[in-house]
Amino acid sequence: MRRLAQAPNLAIATLWADALRAEGLDVTVQREYLGAAAGELPPDQCLPELWIGDDAQHALALRLLAALRHPPQRQWHCACGEFVEGGFEQCWHCGAPMPGA
Ligand SMILES: [Zn+2]
């Protein structure tokens, strides 16, 4: 068992765990029931944590987690030379559609 990350809340911890399990990783959420005792512990001791059961999957799990926390921004270069960011499928400069869209 190795710790992967601390989540800001249980909803996000569950979301991450579900996503990683979908990739076939053995992930568990720890401390999810300690919320009731929050008054007795420092706040950072009460946050849910993600743990990986198989140490060999640790690096892969961290990579997947990083992708979940920072989804890649869709950006592309238009033929006109503009760099289009923010998920737009059309160049704001010349109106050309995103290649492959
Ligand atoms: Zn363009």
PDB file of N, CA and C and ligand atoms in Angstrom:
ATOM      1  N   MET A   1       0.841  -1.204   0.000  1.00  0.00           N
ATOM      2  CA  MET A   1       0.000   0.000   0.000  1.00  0.00           C
ATOM      3  C   MET A   1       0.868   1.243   0.000  1.00  0.00           C
ATOM      4  N   ARG A   2       0.590   2.146  -0.899  1.00  0.00           N
ATOM      5  CA  ARG A   2       1.294   3.430  -0.902  1.00  0.00           C
ATOM      6  C   ARG A   2       0.291   4.553  -1.066  1.00  0.00           C
ATOM      7  N   ARG A   3       0.583   5.675  -0.411  1.00  0.00           N
ATOM      8  CA  ARG A   3      -0.309   6.814  -0.519  1.00  0.00           C
ATOM      9  C   ARG A   3      -0.105   7.507  -1.862  1.00  0.00           C
ATOM     10  N   LEU A   4      -1.192   7.847  -2.488  1.00  0.00           N
ATOM     11  CA  LEU A   4      -1.115   8.526  -3.780  1.00  0.00           C
ATOM     12  C   LEU A   4      -1.285  10.028  -3.634  1.00  0.00           C
ATOM     13  N   ALA A   5      -2.354  10.411  -2.950  1.00  0.00           N
ATOM     14  CA  ALA A   5      -2.683  11.827  -2.897  1.00  0.00           C
ATOM     15  C   ALA A   5      -3.722  12.078  -1.830  1.00  0.00           C
ATOM     16  N   GLN A   6      -3.803  13.333  -1.442  1.00  0.00           N
ATOM     17  CA  GLN A   6      -4.847  13.762  -0.538  1.00  0.00           C
ATOM     18  C   GLN A   6      -5.866  14.537  -1.366  1.00  0.00           C
ATOM     19  N   ALA A   7      -7.121  14.248  -1.141  1.00  0.00           N
ATOM     20  CA  ALA A   7      -8.166  14.927  -1.911  1.00  0.00           C
ATOM     21  C   ALA A   7      -8.793  16.022  -1.052  1.00  0.00           C
ATOM     22  N   PRO A   8      -9.256  17.086  -1.688  1.00  0.00           N
ATOM     23  CA  PRO A   8      -9.848  18.197  -0.930  1.00  0.00           C
ATOM     24  C   PRO A   8     -11.152  17.818  -0.252  1.00  0.00           C
ATOM     25  N   ASN A   9     -11.836  16.823  -0.760  1.00  0.00           N
ATOM     26  CA  ASN A   9     -13.056  16.356  -0.112  1.00  0.00           C
ATOM     27  C   ASN A   9     -13.388  14.949  -0.599  1.00  0.00           C
ATOM     28  N   LEU A  10     -14.374  14.359   0.058  1.00  0.00           N
ATOM     29  CA  LEU A  10     -14.681  12.955  -0.232  1.00  0.00           C
ATOM     30  C   LEU A  10     -15.264  12.774  -1.631  1.00  0.00           C
ATOM     31  N   ALA A  11     -16.028  13.761  -2.091  1.00  0.00           N
ATOM     32  CA  ALA A  11     -16.621  13.637  -3.422  1.00  0.00           C
ATOM     33  C   ALA A  11     -15.527  13.518  -4.478  1.00  0.00           C
ATOM     34  N   ILE A  12     -14.505  14.357  -4.350  1.00  0.00           N
ATOM     35  CA  ILE A  12     -13.415  14.326  -5.320  1.00  0.00           C
ATOM     36  C   ILE A  12     -12.582  13.062  -5.143  1.00  0.00           C
ATOM     37  N   ALA A  13     -12.355  12.665  -3.912  1.00  0.00           N
ATOM     38  CA  ALA A  13     -11.607  11.434  -3.670  1.00  0.00           C
ATOM     39  C   ALA A  13     -12.294  10.248  -4.344  1.00  0.00           C
ATOM     40  N   THR A  14     -13.616  10.210  -4.219  1.00  0.00           N
ATOM     41  CA  THR A  14     -14.378   9.117  -4.809  1.00  0.00           C
ATOM     42  C   THR A  14     -14.316   9.167  -6.332  1.00  0.00           C
ATOM     43  N   LEU A  15     -14.388  10.392  -6.856  1.00  0.00           N
ATOM     44  CA  LEU A  15     -14.298  10.583  -8.302  1.00  0.00           C
ATOM     45  C   LEU A  15     -12.963  10.065  -8.832  1.00  0.00           C
ATOM     46  N   TRP A  16     -11.872  10.477  -8.164  1.00  0.00           N
ATOM     47  CA  TRP A  16     -10.535  10.045  -8.582  1.00  0.00           C
ATOM     48  C   TRP A  16     -10.402   8.529  -8.480  1.00  0.00           C
ATOM     49  N   ALA A  17     -10.876   7.991  -7.343  1.00  0.00           N
ATOM     50  CA  ALA A  17     -10.738   6.547  -7.126  1.00  0.00           C
ATOM     51  C   ALA A  17     -11.490   5.777  -8.205  1.00  0.00           C
ATOM     52  N   ASP A  18     -12.697   6.243  -8.533  1.00  0.00           N
ATOM     53  CA  ASP A  18     -13.490   5.565  -9.563  1.00  0.00           C
ATOM     54  C   ASP A  18     -12.770   5.611 -10.911  1.00  0.00           C
ATOM     55  N   ALA A  19     -12.190   6.772 -11.215  1.00  0.00           N
ATOM     56  CA  ALA A  19     -11.502   6.919 -12.503  1.00  0.00           C
ATOM     57  C   ALA A  19     -10.291   5.999 -12.576  1.00  0.00           C
ATOM     58  N   LEU A  20      -9.554   5.897 -11.473  1.00  0.00           N
ATOM     59  CA  LEU A  20      -8.361   5.051 -11.466  1.00  0.00           C
ATOM     60  C   LEU A  20      -8.738   3.570 -11.487  1.00  0.00           C
ATOM     61  N   ARG A  21      -9.814   3.231 -10.792  1.00  0.00           N
ATOM     62  CA  ARG A  21     -10.279   1.835 -10.820  1.00  0.00           C
ATOM     63  C   ARG A  21     -10.712   1.457 -12.224  1.00  0.00           C
ATOM     64  N   ALA A  22     -11.281   2.427 -12.927  1.00  0.00           N
ATOM     65  CA  ALA A  22     -11.699   2.164 -14.309  1.00  0.00           C
ATOM     66  C   ALA A  22     -10.504   1.827 -15.185  1.00  0.00           C
ATOM     67  N   GLU A  23      -9.326   2.284 -14.763  1.00  0.00           N
ATOM     68  CA  GLU A  23      -8.094   1.971 -15.504  1.00  0.00           C
ATOM     69  C   GLU A  23      -7.477   0.665 -15.004  1.00  0.00           C
ATOM     70  N   GLY A  24      -8.155   0.012 -14.103  1.00  0.00           N
ATOM     71  CA  GLY A  24      -7.687  -1.273 -13.619  1.00  0.00           C
ATOM     72  C   GLY A  24      -6.770  -1.208 -12.417  1.00  0.00           C
ATOM     73  N   LEU A  25      -6.721  -0.025 -11.766  1.00  0.00           N
ATOM     74  CA  LEU A  25      -5.831   0.122 -10.619  1.00  0.00           C
ATOM     75  C   LEU A  25      -6.573  -0.182  -9.321  1.00  0.00           C
ATOM     76  N   ASP A  26      -5.822  -0.717  -8.387  1.00  0.00           N
ATOM     77  CA  ASP A  26      -6.377  -1.098  -7.093  1.00  0.00           C
ATOM     78  C   ASP A  26      -6.258   0.080  -6.124  1.00  0.00           C
ATOM     79  N   VAL A  27      -7.239   0.977  -6.202  1.00  0.00           N
ATOM     80  CA  VAL A  27      -7.190   2.218  -5.421  1.00  0.00           C
ATOM     81  C   VAL A  27      -8.247   2.183  -4.322  1.00  0.00           C
ATOM     82  N   THR A  28      -7.857   2.632  -3.151  1.00  0.00           N
ATOM     83  CA  THR A  28      -8.827   2.741  -2.066  1.00  0.00           C
ATOM     84  C   THR A  28      -8.810   4.156  -1.515  1.00  0.00           C
ATOM     85  N   VAL A  29      -9.928   4.556  -0.951  1.00  0.00           N
ATOM     86  CA  VAL A  29     -10.041   5.851  -0.290  1.00  0.00           C
ATOM     87  C   VAL A  29      -9.977   5.603   1.210  1.00  0.00           C
ATOM     88  N   GLN A  30      -9.032   6.289   1.859  1.00  0.00           N
ATOM     89  CA  GLN A  30      -8.848   6.117   3.296  1.00  0.00           C
ATOM     90  C   GLN A  30      -9.356   7.342   4.047  1.00  0.00           C
ATOM     91  N   ARG A  31      -9.665   7.113   5.290  1.00  0.00           N
ATOM     92  CA  ARG A  31     -10.111   8.195   6.182  1.00  0.00           C
ATOM     93  C   ARG A  31     -11.462   8.757   5.784  1.00  0.00           C
ATOM     94  N   GLU A  32     -12.196   8.029   4.969  1.00  0.00           N
ATOM     95  CA  GLU A  32     -13.442   8.631   4.508  1.00  0.00           C
ATOM     96  C   GLU A  32     -14.482   8.704   5.617  1.00  0.00           C
ATOM     97  N   TYR A  33     -14.268   7.984   6.706  1.00  0.00           N
ATOM     98  CA  TYR A  33     -15.269   8.026   7.762  1.00  0.00           C
ATOM     99  C   TYR A  33     -14.816   8.847   8.962  1.00  0.00           C
ATOM    100  N   LEU A  34     -13.681   9.514   8.815  1.00  0.00           N
ATOM    101  CA  LEU A  34     -13.170  10.283   9.940  1.00  0.00           C
ATOM    102  C   LEU A  34     -13.782  11.670  10.027  1.00  0.00           C
ATOM    103  N   GLY A  35     -14.579  12.026   9.041  1.00  0.00           N
ATOM    104  CA  GLY A  35     -15.184  13.351   9.043  1.00  0.00           C
ATOM    105  C   GLY A  35     -15.922  13.645  10.325  1.00  0.00           C
ATOM    106  N   ALA A  36     -16.532  12.639  10.909  1.00  0.00           N
ATOM    107  CA  ALA A  36     -17.308  12.825  12.131  1.00  0.00           C
ATOM    108  C   ALA A  36     -16.425  13.260  13.288  1.00  0.00           C
ATOM    109  N   ALA A  37     -15.149  12.901  13.235  1.00  0.00           N
ATOM    110  CA  ALA A  37     -14.241  13.229  14.319  1.00  0.00           C
ATOM    111  C   ALA A  37     -13.417  14.473  13.993  1.00  0.00           C
ATOM    112  N   ALA A  38     -13.883  15.231  13.018  1.00  0.00           N
ATOM    113  CA  ALA A  38     -13.078  16.342  12.507  1.00  0.00           C
ATOM    114  C   ALA A  38     -12.683  17.323  13.603  1.00  0.00           C
ATOM    115  N   GLY A  39     -13.535  17.503  14.576  1.00  0.00           N
ATOM    116  CA  GLY A  39     -13.250  18.477  15.609  1.00  0.00           C
ATOM    117  C   GLY A  39     -12.040  18.123  16.445  1.00  0.00           C
ATOM    118  N   GLU A  40     -11.625  16.882  16.409  1.00  0.00           N
ATOM    119  CA  GLU A  40     -10.533  16.441  17.273  1.00  0.00           C
ATOM    120  C   GLU A  40      -9.206  16.348  16.551  1.00  0.00           C
ATOM    121  N   LEU A  41      -9.207  16.600  15.272  1.00  0.00           N
ATOM    122  CA  LEU A  41      -7.985  16.444  14.485  1.00  0.00           C
ATOM    123  C   LEU A  41      -7.709  17.718  13.697  1.00  0.00           C
ATOM    124  N   PRO A  42      -6.432  17.982  13.415  1.00  0.00           N
ATOM    125  CA  PRO A  42      -6.137  19.104  12.517  1.00  0.00           C
ATOM    126  C   PRO A  42      -6.817  18.860  11.180  1.00  0.00           C
ATOM    127  N   PRO A  43      -7.260  19.931  10.527  1.00  0.00           N
ATOM    128  CA  PRO A  43      -8.035  19.754   9.291  1.00  0.00           C
ATOM    129  C   PRO A  43      -7.329  18.890   8.249  1.00  0.00           C
ATOM    130  N   ASP A  44      -6.007  19.016   8.147  1.00  0.00           N
ATOM    131  CA  ASP A  44      -5.331  18.255   7.090  1.00  0.00           C
ATOM    132  C   ASP A  44      -5.192  16.782   7.443  1.00  0.00           C
ATOM    133  N   GLN A  45      -5.577  16.424   8.665  1.00  0.00           N
ATOM    134  CA  GLN A  45      -5.566  15.019   9.042  1.00  0.00           C
ATOM    135  C   GLN A  45      -6.900  14.356   8.723  1.00  0.00           C
ATOM    136  N   CYS A  46      -7.862  15.161   8.289  1.00  0.00           N
ATOM    137  CA  CYS A  46      -9.203  14.637   8.091  1.00  0.00           C
ATOM    138  C   CYS A  46      -9.557  14.455   6.626  1.00  0.00           C
ATOM    139  N   LEU A  47      -8.699  14.950   5.762  1.00  0.00           N
ATOM    140  CA  LEU A  47      -9.020  14.867   4.344  1.00  0.00           C
ATOM    141  C   LEU A  47      -8.864  13.437   3.850  1.00  0.00           C
ATOM    142  N   PRO A  48      -9.740  13.047   2.938  1.00  0.00           N
ATOM    143  CA  PRO A  48      -9.628  11.694   2.394  1.00  0.00           C
ATOM    144  C   PRO A  48      -8.352  11.536   1.570  1.00  0.00           C
ATOM    145  N   GLU A  49      -7.819  10.352   1.591  1.00  0.00           N
ATOM    146  CA  GLU A  49      -6.600  10.062   0.840  1.00  0.00           C
ATOM    147  C   GLU A  49      -6.829   8.906  -0.099  1.00  0.00           C
ATOM    148  N   LEU A  50      -6.093   8.945  -1.184  1.00  0.00           N
ATOM    149  CA  LEU A  50      -6.116   7.825  -2.117  1.00  0.00           C
ATOM    150  C   LEU A  50      -4.867   6.981  -1.905  1.00  0.00           C
ATOM    151  N   TRP A  51      -5.080   5.690  -1.794  1.00  0.00           N
ATOM    152  CA  TRP A  51      -3.971   4.756  -1.625  1.00  0.00           C
ATOM    153  C   TRP A  51      -4.033   3.723  -2.736  1.00  0.00           C
ATOM    154  N   ILE A  52      -2.857   3.306  -3.140  1.00  0.00           N
ATOM    155  CA  ILE A  52      -2.785   2.280  -4.181  1.00  0.00           C
ATOM    156  C   ILE A  52      -2.340   0.976  -3.525  1.00  0.00           C
ATOM    157  N   GLY A  53      -3.039  -0.109  -3.879  1.00  0.00           N
ATOM    158  CA  GLY A  53      -2.741  -1.381  -3.243  1.00  0.00           C
ATOM    159  C   GLY A  53      -1.455  -2.012  -3.751  1.00  0.00           C
ATOM    160  N   ASP A  54      -1.169  -1.788  -5.027  1.00  0.00           N
ATOM    161  CA  ASP A  54      -0.001  -2.408  -5.659  1.00  0.00           C
ATOM    162  C   ASP A  54       1.061  -1.347  -5.910  1.00  0.00           C
ATOM    163  N   ASP A  55       2.170  -1.434  -5.199  1.00  0.00           N
ATOM    164  CA  ASP A  55       3.233  -0.439  -5.330  1.00  0.00           C
ATOM    165  C   ASP A  55       3.704  -0.280  -6.776  1.00  0.00           C
ATOM    166  N   ALA A  56       3.651  -1.358  -7.530  1.00  0.00           N
ATOM    167  CA  ALA A  56       4.129  -1.313  -8.916  1.00  0.00           C
ATOM    168  C   ALA A  56       3.259  -0.397  -9.778  1.00  0.00           C
ATOM    169  N   GLN A  57       2.047  -0.118  -9.307  1.00  0.00           N
ATOM    170  CA  GLN A  57       1.126   0.730 -10.081  1.00  0.00           C
ATOM    171  C   GLN A  57       1.198   2.190  -9.638  1.00  0.00           C
ATOM    172  N   HIS A  58       2.083   2.470  -8.684  1.00  0.00           N
ATOM    173  CA  HIS A  58       2.113   3.800  -8.080  1.00  0.00           C
ATOM    174  C   HIS A  58       2.388   4.897  -9.104  1.00  0.00           C
ATOM    175  N   ALA A  59       3.445   4.713  -9.917  1.00  0.00           N
ATOM    176  CA  ALA A  59       3.830   5.743 -10.890  1.00  0.00           C
ATOM    177  C   ALA A  59       2.718   5.965 -11.910  1.00  0.00           C
ATOM    178  N   LEU A  60       2.150   4.870 -12.385  1.00  0.00           N
ATOM    179  CA  LEU A  60       1.060   4.979 -13.360  1.00  0.00           C
ATOM    180  C   LEU A  60      -0.130   5.709 -12.737  1.00  0.00           C
ATOM    181  N   ALA A  61      -0.450   5.357 -11.515  1.00  0.00           N
ATOM    182  CA  ALA A  61      -1.584   5.981 -10.834  1.00  0.00           C
ATOM    183  C   ALA A  61      -1.357   7.483 -10.669  1.00  0.00           C
ATOM    184  N   LEU A  62      -0.130   7.865 -10.341  1.00  0.00           N
ATOM    185  CA  LEU A  62       0.174   9.289 -10.183  1.00  0.00           C
ATOM    186  C   LEU A  62      -0.003  10.028 -11.506  1.00  0.00           C
ATOM    187  N   ARG A  63       0.418   9.399 -12.587  1.00  0.00           N
ATOM    188  CA  ARG A  63       0.272  10.037 -13.901  1.00  0.00           C
ATOM    189  C   ARG A  63      -1.197  10.229 -14.247  1.00  0.00           C
ATOM    190  N   LEU A  64      -1.996   9.198 -14.000  1.00  0.00           N
ATOM    191  CA  LEU A  64      -3.418   9.290 -14.309  1.00  0.00           C
ATOM    192  C   LEU A  64      -4.083  10.355 -13.437  1.00  0.00           C
ATOM    193  N   LEU A  65      -3.644  10.395 -12.195  1.00  0.00           N
ATOM    194  CA  LEU A  65      -4.203  11.365 -11.256  1.00  0.00           C
ATOM    195  C   LEU A  65      -3.864  12.788 -11.690  1.00  0.00           C
ATOM    196  N   ALA A  66      -2.640  12.972 -12.130  1.00  0.00           N
ATOM    197  CA  ALA A  66      -2.228  14.300 -12.590  1.00  0.00           C
ATOM    198  C   ALA A  66      -3.085  14.736 -13.777  1.00  0.00           C
ATOM    199  N   ALA A  67      -3.420  13.784 -14.638  1.00  0.00           N
ATOM    200  CA  ALA A  67      -4.251  14.111 -15.801  1.00  0.00           C
ATOM    201  C   ALA A  67      -5.667  14.477 -15.362  1.00  0.00           C
ATOM    202  N   LEU A  68      -6.137  13.820 -14.296  1.00  0.00           N
ATOM    203  CA  LEU A  68      -7.479  14.121 -13.794  1.00  0.00           C
ATOM    204  C   LEU A  68      -7.526  15.515 -13.174  1.00  0.00           C
ATOM    205  N   ARG A  69      -6.449  15.862 -12.478  1.00  0.00           N
ATOM    206  CA  ARG A  69      -6.431  17.151 -11.795  1.00  0.00           C
ATOM    207  C   ARG A  69      -6.192  18.291 -12.767  1.00  0.00           C
ATOM    208  N   HIS A  70      -5.444  18.015 -13.818  1.00  0.00           N
ATOM    209  CA  HIS A  70      -5.127  19.058 -14.792  1.00  0.00           C
ATOM    210  C   HIS A  70      -5.451  18.549 -16.189  1.00  0.00           C
ATOM    211  N   PRO A  71      -6.728  18.512 -16.530  1.00  0.00           N
ATOM    212  CA  PRO A  71      -7.086  18.014 -17.854  1.00  0.00           C
ATOM    213  C   PRO A  71      -6.397  18.844 -18.924  1.00  0.00           C
ATOM    214  N   PRO A  72      -5.859  18.189 -19.922  1.00  0.00           N
ATOM    215  CA  PRO A  72      -5.137  18.926 -20.963  1.00  0.00           C
ATOM    216  C   PRO A  72      -6.050  19.923 -21.656  1.00  0.00           C
ATOM    217  N   GLN A  73      -5.580  21.147 -21.764  1.00  0.00           N
ATOM    218  CA  GLN A  73      -6.330  22.161 -22.491  1.00  0.00           C
ATOM    219  C   GLN A  73      -6.229  21.863 -23.970  1.00  0.00           C
ATOM    220  N   ARG A  74      -7.360  21.916 -24.622  1.00  0.00           N
ATOM    221  CA  ARG A  74      -7.319  21.685 -26.050  1.00  0.00           C
ATOM    222  C   ARG A  74      -6.801  22.944 -26.748  1.00  0.00           C
ATOM    223  N   GLN A  75      -5.761  22.808 -27.471  1.00  0.00           N
ATOM    224  CA  GLN A  75      -5.200  23.949 -28.180  1.00  0.00           C
ATOM    225  C   GLN A  75      -4.609  23.476 -29.493  1.00  0.00           C
ATOM    226  N   TRP A  76      -4.639  24.328 -30.463  1.00  0.00           N
ATOM    227  CA  TRP A  76      -4.189  23.909 -31.790  1.00  0.00           C
ATOM    228  C   TRP A  76      -3.711  25.117 -32.572  1.00  0.00           C
ATOM    229  N   HIS A  77      -2.914  24.820 -33.557  1.00  0.00           N
ATOM    230  CA  HIS A  77      -2.388  25.849 -34.439  1.00  0.00           C
ATOM    231  C   HIS A  77      -3.200  25.887 -35.725  1.00  0.00           C
ATOM    232  N   CYS A  78      -3.721  27.028 -36.012  1.00  0.00           N
ATOM    233  CA  CYS A  78      -4.462  27.179 -37.259  1.00  0.00           C
ATOM    234  C   CYS A  78      -3.485  27.401 -38.410  1.00  0.00           C
ATOM    235  N   ALA A  79      -3.960  27.049 -39.614  1.00  0.00           N
ATOM    236  CA  ALA A  79      -3.127  27.229 -40.806  1.00  0.00           C
ATOM    237  C   ALA A  79      -2.778  28.704 -41.030  1.00  0.00           C
ATOM    238  N   CYS A  80      -3.618  29.604 -40.479  1.00  0.00           N
ATOM    239  CA  CYS A  80      -3.370  31.031 -40.672  1.00  0.00           C
ATOM    240  C   CYS A  80      -2.276  31.529 -39.715  1.00  0.00           C
ATOM    241  N   GLY A  81      -1.852  30.668 -38.810  1.00  0.00           N
ATOM    242  CA  GLY A  81      -0.782  31.054 -37.903  1.00  0.00           C
ATOM    243  C   GLY A  81      -1.257  31.353 -36.493  1.00  0.00           C
ATOM    244  N   GLU A  82      -2.580  31.392 -36.271  1.00  0.00           N
ATOM    245  CA  GLU A  82      -3.100  31.671 -34.940  1.00  0.00           C
ATOM    246  C   GLU A  82      -2.956  30.439 -34.048  1.00  0.00           C
ATOM    247  N   PHE A  83      -2.725  30.695 -32.767  1.00  0.00           N
ATOM    248  CA  PHE A  83      -2.698  29.644 -31.764  1.00  0.00           C
ATOM    249  C   PHE A  83      -4.016  29.732 -31.010  1.00  0.00           C
ATOM    250  N   VAL A  84      -4.875  28.728 -31.190  1.00  0.00           N
ATOM    251  CA  VAL A  84      -6.226  28.782 -30.638  1.00  0.00           C
ATOM    252  C   VAL A  84      -6.297  27.952 -29.359  1.00  0.00           C
ATOM    253  N   GLU A  85      -6.729  28.593 -28.285  1.00  0.00           N
ATOM    254  CA  GLU A  85      -6.794  27.914 -26.986  1.00  0.00           C
ATOM    255  C   GLU A  85      -8.211  27.952 -26.444  1.00  0.00           C
ATOM    256  N   GLY A  86      -8.419  27.204 -25.374  1.00  0.00           N
ATOM    257  CA  GLY A  86      -9.661  27.306 -24.611  1.00  0.00           C
ATOM    258  C   GLY A  86     -10.787  26.451 -25.148  1.00  0.00           C
ATOM    259  N   GLY A  87     -10.468  25.462 -25.952  1.00  0.00           N
ATOM    260  CA  GLY A  87     -11.491  24.535 -26.392  1.00  0.00           C
ATOM    261  C   GLY A  87     -12.295  25.010 -27.587  1.00  0.00           C
ATOM    262  N   PHE A  88     -11.888  26.107 -28.212  1.00  0.00           N
ATOM    263  CA  PHE A  88     -12.601  26.564 -29.409  1.00  0.00           C
ATOM    264  C   PHE A  88     -12.308  25.630 -30.586  1.00  0.00           C
ATOM    265  N   GLU A  89     -13.351  25.330 -31.336  1.00  0.00           N
ATOM    266  CA  GLU A  89     -13.178  24.435 -32.479  1.00  0.00           C
ATOM    267  C   GLU A  89     -13.113  25.215 -33.779  1.00  0.00           C
ATOM    268  N   GLN A  90     -13.067  26.522 -33.633  1.00  0.00           N
ATOM    269  CA  GLN A  90     -12.992  27.362 -34.813  1.00  0.00           C
ATOM    270  C   GLN A  90     -11.983  28.464 -34.520  1.00  0.00           C
ATOM    271  N   CYS A  91     -11.148  28.761 -35.502  1.00  0.00           N
ATOM    272  CA  CYS A  91     -10.163  29.818 -35.324  1.00  0.00           C
ATOM    273  C   CYS A  91     -10.882  31.155 -35.183  1.00  0.00           C
ATOM    274  N   TRP A  92     -10.567  31.895 -34.115  1.00  0.00           N
ATOM    275  CA  TRP A  92     -11.245  33.173 -33.921  1.00  0.00           C
ATOM    276  C   TRP A  92     -10.741  34.210 -34.909  1.00  0.00           C
ATOM    277  N   HIS A  93      -9.607  33.908 -35.537  1.00  0.00           N
ATOM    278  CA  HIS A  93      -8.995  34.888 -36.420  1.00  0.00           C
ATOM    279  C   HIS A  93      -9.533  34.769 -37.848  1.00  0.00           C
ATOM    280  N   CYS A  94      -9.548  33.545 -38.378  1.00  0.00           N
ATOM    281  CA  CYS A  94      -9.950  33.384 -39.779  1.00  0.00           C
ATOM    282  C   CYS A  94     -11.194  32.532 -39.923  1.00  0.00           C
ATOM    283  N   GLY A  95     -11.649  31.935 -38.829  1.00  0.00           N
ATOM    284  CA  GLY A  95     -12.903  31.167 -38.891  1.00  0.00           C
ATOM    285  C   GLY A  95     -12.745  29.742 -39.373  1.00  0.00           C
ATOM    286  N   ALA A  96     -11.521  29.320 -39.629  1.00  0.00           N
ATOM    287  CA  ALA A  96     -11.299  27.953 -40.092  1.00  0.00           C
ATOM    288  C   ALA A  96     -11.611  26.963 -38.959  1.00  0.00           C
ATOM    289  N   PRO A  97     -12.190  25.818 -39.292  1.00  0.00           N
ATOM    290  CA  PRO A  97     -12.470  24.807 -38.255  1.00  0.00           C
ATOM    291  C   PRO A  97     -11.193  24.109 -37.801  1.00  0.00           C
ATOM    292  N   MET A  98     -11.238  23.600 -36.558  1.00  0.00           N
ATOM    293  CA  MET A  98     -10.100  22.851 -36.024  1.00  0.00           C
ATOM    294  C   MET A  98      -9.885  21.603 -36.885  1.00  0.00           C
ATOM    295  N   PRO A  99      -8.655  21.319 -37.240  1.00  0.00           N
ATOM    296  CA  PRO A  99      -8.375  20.103 -38.025  1.00  0.00           C
ATOM    297  C   PRO A  99      -8.871  18.878 -37.267  1.00  0.00           C
ATOM    298  N   GLY A 100      -9.633  18.040 -37.904  1.00  0.00           N
ATOM    299  CA  GLY A 100     -10.098  16.822 -37.286  1.00  0.00           C
ATOM    300  C   GLY A 100     -11.350  16.999 -36.439  1.00  0.00           C
ATOM    301  N   ALA A 101     -11.869  18.219 -36.345  1.00  0.00           N
ATOM    302  CA  ALA A 101     -13.051  18.448 -35.504  1.00  0.00           C
ATOM    303  C   ALA A 101     -14.319  18.001 -36.223  1.00  0.00           C
TER     304      ALA A 101
HETATM  305 ZN    ZN B   1      -7.007  30.791 -38.464  1.00  0.00          ZN
END
